[in-house]
Amino acid sequence: MTTSETRQDGPSWSDPERVERYRSRVFAERARLRAAFTDPAGHQRRVLEDLLAFNADTAYGRAHGFASVRTLDDWRKAVPVQDYSALAPWIERAAAGEANVLTADKPAVFFTSSGSTGAHKKIPVTPRFMRTTFFPFYYAAWAPLIEHFPDVLARPDAVLNLKHDPLAAPLTTASGKPHVGASQVDFGAKFGEPLSAEPGTSAPWATLPVPVAADAHLEKMYLRLRLAVESDVRCVIGINPAMVAALPHQLNLWWERIVQEVRDGTLGGHPYRSPNPERARELDRLAAHFGRVRPAHVWPNMRALFCWTTGLASLYLPRLREEFGPGVTLLPAPVAASEGPTGVALDRHPTAGSLVVTASVYEFADADTDLAPDTPTLQPHELEVGRDYHTVFSHIGGLYRYAVGDVVRVVDREHGVPRLAYTGRNTLSNAAGERLRDAQVLRALTAALAAGGLELRNTACRVIHDQHGTPSYQFALASTTPWSGDETDAFLTRLDRALARESPGYHRARTQHRLGAPTALPLHPDAFLDDWHAAVATGVRPTQVKDRLFRQDPALWQRLTDGNGS
């Protein structure tokens, strides 16, 4: 089955009046959020009062005594800390069409999210949630980009939005509600917010004018890239940094096809527009001169990249930025998930976002604890700078004391609220009592690399066992430049020590010889990019193929490493 994609409704980005109204809304929402920082505790209290009053008479609200809750302590006693699996029975009732289950207003859409297990969640999205929780943070998130790089709004084709993926015929729940990714929803049509269309969503490639299968995600990416090489792109929006990292690789992978289609005026083999031999000659000259073509060569006026900048991406984004141009700025996407926001960058801080105190009731638990229904939690003002925490939030959209599965680090405090950086999922690797988290391994990797002047394009690890059954960690390493044997050995020694500093459990397991020393498996520099493409080729949406540090699935490990040795 093939589809032609449909563009979001609402005025075009070529309309100066629309651009000005958008700018005003973005800056107004940022100003409102900053103003809320004068009384974060009061706003948290009001968010709780609002969700209780609005949803008290729902099935969930009656079962958990919302009507008698007055304080956060009451809330903690009434509702357990819970993950998606605990709420799933309630969500499935709503998805089947039952009214008044989790929320007083009916979900208009169910966002999909792969989560860490790969299972497709159904996240209920209600009009009230969008108005009170989603849109304020969503608009504010674009403020640093359009404040400091206003030319990205100068033309509809100034932004290459890699995550924008509208569908003509979305999947639905049993009750007929769309079950799609957030980047596939027309917020203007669905929620009456015509200004909510993101930069890049009315570019020539936002609506693909040729038939393409709905799950042919690589072909969609090719078609958009082929169209974009004929425009003066100033900004790339990816959110998922793996998508941004793939773009230079794709330029070279598809280069001959792209240039030929520009020359012929075709798109995916279909007649599209007048041939453009002049641009094709320019592109040919780039390839002849540079050999490897970079986005900076194709789009010399590139200004900014907008994506997550922490986690494994922090290892490769500094070098990746050079692919797009030496003066390109990296702006961090919000600390957020399909389920709701946590932090949003209101300035050009490279990694952290301010807690969105008006969006949800936020609670936190030490990242080294195992979350349970009765896990003690902390309020935002109780967080310590430099510590990692599980994120738990409650909002009017029907997610109550919801452990989203993300771990954040408190970077500092700005205007009285914590600024948070995403450090990874709450996944634990625990072969011998070491209890390693993403963030601990990443910090150890960063320290071990810096001490030797080494760089990685990406990495992943798994637990292996020797002939005696002793486990150890094997790291698949795609380095920026080749490492010598001595460099690799020294790196592994430093990594072992750094892991012991980060994790007392790792230190004990190594000292007691329950865990062996880490080993390395060098890979081709493009191994992770090839693997990313292979995952997308299976039909998984690119936004959901994310960097994963721990990769214990044998088949997925084999796909990453087979034929990719350096």
Short mmCIF file of C-alpha atoms in Angstrom, two decimals, residues 140-479:
data_model
loop_
_atom_site.label_atom_id
_atom_site.label_comp_id
_atom_site.label_asym_id
_atom_site.label_seq_id
_atom_site.Cartn_x
_atom_site.Cartn_y
_atom_site.Cartn_z
CA ALA A 140 8.79 27.63 24.79
CA ALA A 141 11.23 24.97 23.59
CA TRP A 142 11.74 26.80 20.29
CA ALA A 143 12.58 30.14 21.86
CA PRO A 144 16.41 29.84 21.87
CA LEU A 145 16.42 28.75 18.23
CA ILE A 146 14.25 31.52 16.81
CA GLU A 147 15.64 34.20 19.13
CA HIS A 148 19.27 33.68 18.14
CA PHE A 149 18.81 32.31 14.62
CA PRO A 150 15.81 34.21 13.24
CA ASP A 151 16.75 33.43 9.64
CA VAL A 152 15.59 29.83 10.13
CA LEU A 153 12.05 31.24 9.86
CA ALA A 154 12.81 33.37 6.84
CA ARG A 155 11.65 30.74 4.34
CA PRO A 156 9.64 27.51 4.56
CA ASP A 157 12.62 25.52 3.25
CA ALA A 158 15.18 26.93 5.69
CA VAL A 159 14.65 24.02 8.09
CA LEU A 160 15.11 20.31 7.43
CA ASN A 161 12.84 18.73 10.04
CA LEU A 162 13.88 15.07 10.14
CA LYS A 163 11.27 13.99 12.66
CA HIS A 164 8.20 15.40 10.89
CA ASP A 165 6.37 12.36 9.47
CA PRO A 166 2.66 12.93 8.81
CA LEU A 167 0.49 10.00 7.75
CA ALA A 168 -2.55 9.97 5.52
CA ALA A 169 -3.89 6.75 7.08
CA PRO A 170 -2.58 6.34 10.68
CA LEU A 171 -2.95 3.22 12.77
CA THR A 172 -5.85 3.36 15.21
CA THR A 173 -6.92 1.91 18.55
CA ALA A 174 -9.92 -0.39 18.92
CA SER A 175 -12.14 2.69 19.26
CA GLY A 176 -10.78 4.28 16.09
CA LYS A 177 -8.53 6.89 17.70
CA PRO A 178 -5.19 7.53 15.97
CA HIS A 179 -2.28 5.60 17.50
CA VAL A 180 0.73 7.47 16.19
CA GLY A 181 3.94 9.19 17.15
CA ALA A 182 3.81 12.78 18.35
CA SER A 183 5.64 13.86 15.18
CA GLN A 184 2.83 12.38 13.07
CA VAL A 185 -0.03 14.40 14.57
CA ASP A 186 -1.44 17.54 12.99
CA PHE A 187 -1.92 19.56 16.18
CA GLY A 188 -3.70 22.31 14.27
CA ALA A 189 -6.43 20.04 12.95
CA LYS A 190 -6.68 17.79 15.99
CA PHE A 191 -6.45 20.35 18.80
CA GLY A 192 -7.24 23.68 17.15
CA GLU A 193 -3.66 24.99 17.34
CA PRO A 194 -2.69 26.15 13.83
CA LEU A 195 0.41 27.92 15.16
CA SER A 196 1.76 24.66 16.58
CA ALA A 197 3.18 23.45 13.26
CA GLU A 198 6.95 23.28 13.76
CA PRO A 199 9.58 24.99 11.62
CA GLY A 200 10.17 22.90 8.52
CA THR A 201 6.64 21.49 8.34
CA SER A 202 5.70 23.43 5.22
CA ALA A 203 8.97 22.87 3.37
CA PRO A 204 8.74 21.27 -0.08
CA TRP A 205 9.77 17.93 1.43
CA ALA A 206 7.24 18.03 4.29
CA THR A 207 4.58 16.77 1.91
CA LEU A 208 6.04 14.13 -0.36
CA PRO A 209 4.45 14.58 -3.77
CA VAL A 210 5.08 11.02 -4.95
CA PRO A 211 3.58 7.73 -3.72
CA VAL A 212 5.57 6.05 -0.94
CA ALA A 213 4.75 3.15 1.36
CA ALA A 214 3.83 4.28 4.88
CA ASP A 215 6.52 2.07 6.45
CA ALA A 216 9.21 2.78 3.81
CA HIS A 217 11.04 5.05 6.20
CA LEU A 218 14.44 4.95 4.49
CA GLU A 219 12.86 5.85 1.16
CA LYS A 220 11.02 8.75 2.84
CA MET A 221 14.33 9.97 4.27
CA TYR A 222 15.96 9.68 0.86
CA LEU A 223 13.16 11.62 -0.85
CA ARG A 224 13.34 14.46 1.69
CA LEU A 225 17.12 14.63 1.43
CA ARG A 226 16.98 14.64 -2.36
CA LEU A 227 14.58 17.61 -2.26
CA ALA A 228 16.54 19.45 0.44
CA VAL A 229 19.81 19.54 -1.54
CA GLU A 230 18.16 22.10 -3.84
CA SER A 231 17.43 24.45 -0.92
CA ASP A 232 19.47 26.70 1.35
CA VAL A 233 18.93 24.79 4.60
CA ARG A 234 19.92 26.71 7.74
CA CYS A 235 18.80 24.34 10.53
CA VAL A 236 18.29 20.62 11.06
CA ILE A 237 15.73 19.43 13.63
CA GLY A 238 16.14 15.84 14.70
CA ILE A 239 15.24 15.50 18.42
CA ASN A 240 16.66 11.95 18.27
CA PRO A 241 20.38 12.64 17.65
CA ALA A 242 20.83 9.29 15.88
CA MET A 243 18.75 10.75 13.03
CA VAL A 244 21.05 13.76 12.79
CA ALA A 245 24.12 11.51 12.88
CA ALA A 246 22.69 9.46 10.01
CA LEU A 247 22.28 12.44 7.69
CA PRO A 248 25.97 12.87 6.61
CA HIS A 249 26.16 9.09 6.13
CA GLN A 250 23.03 9.16 3.98
CA LEU A 251 24.33 11.98 1.82
CA ASN A 252 27.26 9.83 0.77
CA LEU A 253 25.31 6.59 0.68
CA TRP A 254 22.72 8.03 -1.72
CA TRP A 255 24.87 10.68 -3.42
CA GLU A 256 24.92 9.34 -6.98
CA ARG A 257 21.17 8.77 -6.95
CA ILE A 258 20.52 12.24 -5.51
CA VAL A 259 22.67 14.03 -8.10
CA GLN A 260 21.18 12.06 -10.98
CA GLU A 261 17.63 12.87 -9.87
CA VAL A 262 18.47 16.58 -9.48
CA ARG A 263 19.90 16.49 -12.99
CA ASP A 264 16.84 14.72 -14.40
CA GLY A 265 14.20 16.55 -12.39
CA THR A 266 12.85 13.29 -10.93
CA LEU A 267 11.91 12.26 -7.41
CA GLY A 268 12.07 8.60 -6.50
CA GLY A 269 12.05 7.79 -10.19
CA HIS A 270 8.88 9.82 -10.80
CA PRO A 271 8.74 13.03 -12.87
CA TYR A 272 8.76 15.91 -10.40
CA ARG A 273 9.97 19.24 -11.72
CA SER A 274 12.16 20.75 -14.43
CA PRO A 275 15.66 19.26 -14.62
CA ASN A 276 18.27 21.24 -12.67
CA PRO A 277 21.59 20.52 -14.43
CA GLU A 278 23.24 23.59 -12.90
CA ARG A 279 22.69 22.39 -9.33
CA ALA A 280 23.70 18.87 -10.37
CA ARG A 281 27.01 20.25 -11.70
CA GLU A 282 27.56 22.10 -8.41
CA LEU A 283 26.98 18.89 -6.49
CA ASP A 284 29.30 16.97 -8.81
CA ARG A 285 32.03 19.55 -8.19
CA LEU A 286 31.63 19.14 -4.43
CA ALA A 287 32.14 15.40 -4.69
CA ALA A 288 35.13 15.82 -7.03
CA HIS A 289 36.77 18.37 -4.73
CA PHE A 290 36.07 16.91 -1.29
CA GLY A 291 35.64 13.20 -1.98
CA ARG A 292 33.43 12.72 1.06
CA VAL A 293 30.59 15.22 0.89
CA ARG A 294 29.47 16.84 4.12
CA PRO A 295 26.27 18.72 4.94
CA ALA A 296 28.45 21.82 5.37
CA HIS A 297 29.38 21.59 1.68
CA VAL A 298 25.80 21.20 0.49
CA TRP A 299 24.36 23.82 2.86
CA PRO A 300 27.13 26.36 3.58
CA ASN A 301 24.75 28.62 5.55
CA MET A 302 23.86 25.98 8.14
CA ARG A 303 23.40 27.63 11.56
CA ALA A 304 21.96 25.23 14.14
CA LEU A 305 21.14 21.64 15.04
CA PHE A 306 18.26 20.92 17.41
CA CYS A 307 18.34 17.52 19.12
CA TRP A 308 19.08 15.78 22.41
CA THR A 309 22.70 16.49 23.29
CA THR A 310 23.28 14.15 26.24
CA GLY A 311 23.55 10.39 26.70
CA LEU A 312 25.61 8.52 24.12
CA ALA A 313 25.17 11.46 21.74
CA SER A 314 27.55 13.48 23.91
CA LEU A 315 30.35 11.22 22.64
CA TYR A 316 29.79 11.91 18.96
CA LEU A 317 28.01 15.26 18.67
CA PRO A 318 31.17 17.43 18.94
CA ARG A 319 32.66 15.79 15.84
CA LEU A 320 29.29 15.47 14.15
CA ARG A 321 28.82 19.23 14.43
CA GLU A 322 31.89 19.63 12.21
CA GLU A 323 30.06 17.74 9.47
CA PHE A 324 27.46 20.51 9.43
CA GLY A 325 29.92 23.39 9.71
CA PRO A 326 32.47 24.77 12.22
CA GLY A 327 30.17 27.56 13.39
CA VAL A 328 27.05 25.46 13.85
CA THR A 329 25.38 25.67 17.26
CA LEU A 330 23.93 22.65 19.04
CA LEU A 331 20.70 23.41 20.85
CA PRO A 332 19.24 20.80 23.21
CA ALA A 333 15.78 19.41 22.62
CA PRO A 334 13.55 19.22 25.72
CA VAL A 335 13.96 16.58 28.41
CA ALA A 336 10.68 14.95 27.53
CA ALA A 337 9.01 11.73 26.47
CA SER A 338 5.78 10.85 24.71
CA GLU A 339 4.20 10.72 28.17
CA GLY A 340 5.02 14.30 29.08
CA PRO A 341 7.70 16.98 29.60
CA THR A 342 10.23 17.31 32.38
CA GLY A 343 12.66 20.05 31.41
CA VAL A 344 13.00 22.62 28.65
CA ALA A 345 16.01 24.76 27.73
CA LEU A 346 15.05 28.42 27.87
CA ASP A 347 18.48 29.68 26.83
CA ARG A 348 21.50 28.25 25.00
CA HIS A 349 22.65 25.91 27.75
CA PRO A 350 24.20 22.97 25.88
CA THR A 351 22.57 20.13 27.83
CA ALA A 352 20.05 21.08 30.50
CA GLY A 353 16.47 22.29 30.68
CA SER A 354 14.56 24.02 33.46
CA LEU A 355 11.88 21.99 35.23
CA VAL A 356 8.48 22.77 33.67
CA VAL A 357 6.83 23.52 37.01
CA THR A 358 3.46 24.38 35.42
CA ALA A 359 3.08 21.10 33.52
CA SER A 360 3.02 18.24 36.04
CA VAL A 361 3.46 17.38 39.69
CA TYR A 362 7.08 16.26 39.79
CA GLU A 363 8.63 13.79 42.19
CA PHE A 364 12.08 12.24 42.10
CA ALA A 365 13.83 9.23 43.60
CA ASP A 366 17.53 8.47 43.88
CA ALA A 367 18.59 6.74 40.68
CA ASP A 368 20.39 3.96 42.57
CA THR A 369 17.17 2.81 44.24
CA ASP A 370 14.77 0.30 42.73
CA LEU A 371 11.43 1.96 42.13
CA ALA A 372 8.52 0.33 43.93
CA PRO A 373 4.92 1.42 44.59
CA ASP A 374 5.92 2.86 47.97
CA THR A 375 9.35 4.29 47.06
CA PRO A 376 9.94 7.53 48.98
CA THR A 377 10.18 10.52 46.68
CA LEU A 378 11.64 14.01 46.75
CA GLN A 379 10.13 17.30 45.68
CA PRO A 380 11.98 19.56 43.24
CA HIS A 381 13.37 21.85 45.95
CA GLU A 382 14.92 18.83 47.70
CA LEU A 383 17.11 17.77 44.77
CA GLU A 384 20.90 18.02 45.04
CA VAL A 385 23.09 19.40 42.28
CA GLY A 386 25.27 16.69 40.73
CA ARG A 387 22.96 13.79 41.62
CA ASP A 388 20.99 11.42 39.38
CA TYR A 389 17.27 10.80 39.91
CA HIS A 390 14.37 8.75 38.57
CA THR A 391 11.63 10.99 37.21
CA VAL A 392 8.04 10.50 38.44
CA PHE A 393 5.27 12.82 37.30
CA SER A 394 1.50 13.28 37.51
CA HIS A 395 -0.51 15.35 35.07
CA ILE A 396 -4.07 16.05 34.04
CA GLY A 397 -3.78 13.75 31.02
CA GLY A 398 -4.23 10.64 33.15
CA LEU A 399 -0.70 9.59 34.10
CA TYR A 400 -0.50 9.55 37.88
CA ARG A 401 2.76 9.13 39.81
CA TYR A 402 4.09 7.75 36.57
CA ALA A 403 7.70 6.53 36.50
CA VAL A 404 8.58 7.47 32.96
CA GLY A 405 11.76 5.38 32.93
CA ASP A 406 14.16 8.31 32.43
CA VAL A 407 17.04 9.24 34.71
CA VAL A 408 18.00 12.90 34.94
CA ARG A 409 20.95 14.69 36.50
CA VAL A 410 20.62 18.00 38.32
CA VAL A 411 23.11 20.28 36.57
CA ASP A 412 22.41 23.42 38.59
CA ARG A 413 19.62 25.69 39.74
CA GLU A 414 18.45 28.66 37.73
CA HIS A 415 15.88 31.15 39.05
CA GLY A 416 15.04 28.82 41.93
CA VAL A 417 14.27 25.65 39.95
CA PRO A 418 16.55 22.73 39.05
CA ARG A 419 17.96 22.47 35.55
CA LEU A 420 18.01 18.85 34.45
CA ALA A 421 19.92 16.87 31.85
CA TYR A 422 18.77 13.51 30.54
CA THR A 423 21.39 10.87 31.37
CA GLY A 424 19.75 7.71 30.04
CA ARG A 425 17.08 5.16 30.73
CA ASN A 426 16.70 3.58 34.17
CA THR A 427 17.86 0.24 32.75
CA LEU A 428 20.15 -1.69 35.08
CA SER A 429 22.80 -4.16 33.97
CA ASN A 430 23.42 -6.52 36.86
CA ALA A 431 25.33 -9.68 35.98
CA ALA A 432 27.26 -9.91 39.26
CA GLY A 433 25.73 -7.35 41.61
CA GLU A 434 27.35 -4.38 39.83
CA ARG A 435 24.03 -2.59 39.12
CA LEU A 436 25.37 -0.41 36.32
CA ARG A 437 23.24 2.38 34.90
CA ASP A 438 23.58 4.16 31.55
CA ALA A 439 24.78 7.36 33.19
CA GLN A 440 27.50 5.64 35.20
CA VAL A 441 28.92 3.86 32.18
CA LEU A 442 28.75 7.02 30.08
CA ARG A 443 30.62 9.07 32.67
CA ALA A 444 33.24 6.33 32.95
CA LEU A 445 33.60 6.20 29.17
CA THR A 446 33.95 9.97 28.98
CA ALA A 447 36.68 10.02 31.63
CA ALA A 448 38.59 7.09 30.12
CA LEU A 449 38.49 8.60 26.63
CA ALA A 450 39.56 12.07 27.76
CA ALA A 451 42.52 10.73 29.72
CA GLY A 452 43.95 9.19 26.58
CA GLY A 453 42.88 11.82 24.05
CA LEU A 454 40.62 9.29 22.34
CA GLU A 455 37.24 9.70 20.66
CA LEU A 456 34.35 7.41 19.78
CA ARG A 457 31.68 7.70 17.12
CA ASN A 458 29.49 5.38 19.20
CA THR A 459 29.62 2.40 21.50
CA ALA A 460 27.50 -0.35 23.04
CA CYS A 461 28.20 -3.11 25.52
CA ARG A 462 26.98 -6.53 26.54
CA VAL A 463 27.74 -9.11 29.21
CA ILE A 464 29.77 -12.13 28.09
CA HIS A 465 31.03 -15.15 30.08
CA ASP A 466 34.41 -16.86 30.05
CA GLN A 467 34.96 -20.64 30.15
CA HIS A 468 34.51 -20.60 33.93
CA GLY A 469 31.20 -18.72 33.71
CA THR A 470 32.59 -15.43 35.05
CA PRO A 471 30.79 -12.46 33.45
CA SER A 472 32.47 -9.38 32.07
CA TYR A 473 31.56 -6.46 29.83
CA GLN A 474 32.45 -6.42 26.16
CA PHE A 475 32.40 -2.97 24.54
CA ALA A 476 31.82 -2.59 20.82
CA LEU A 477 33.83 0.50 19.90
CA ALA A 478 33.49 2.53 16.70
CA SER A 479 36.37 4.97 17.04
#
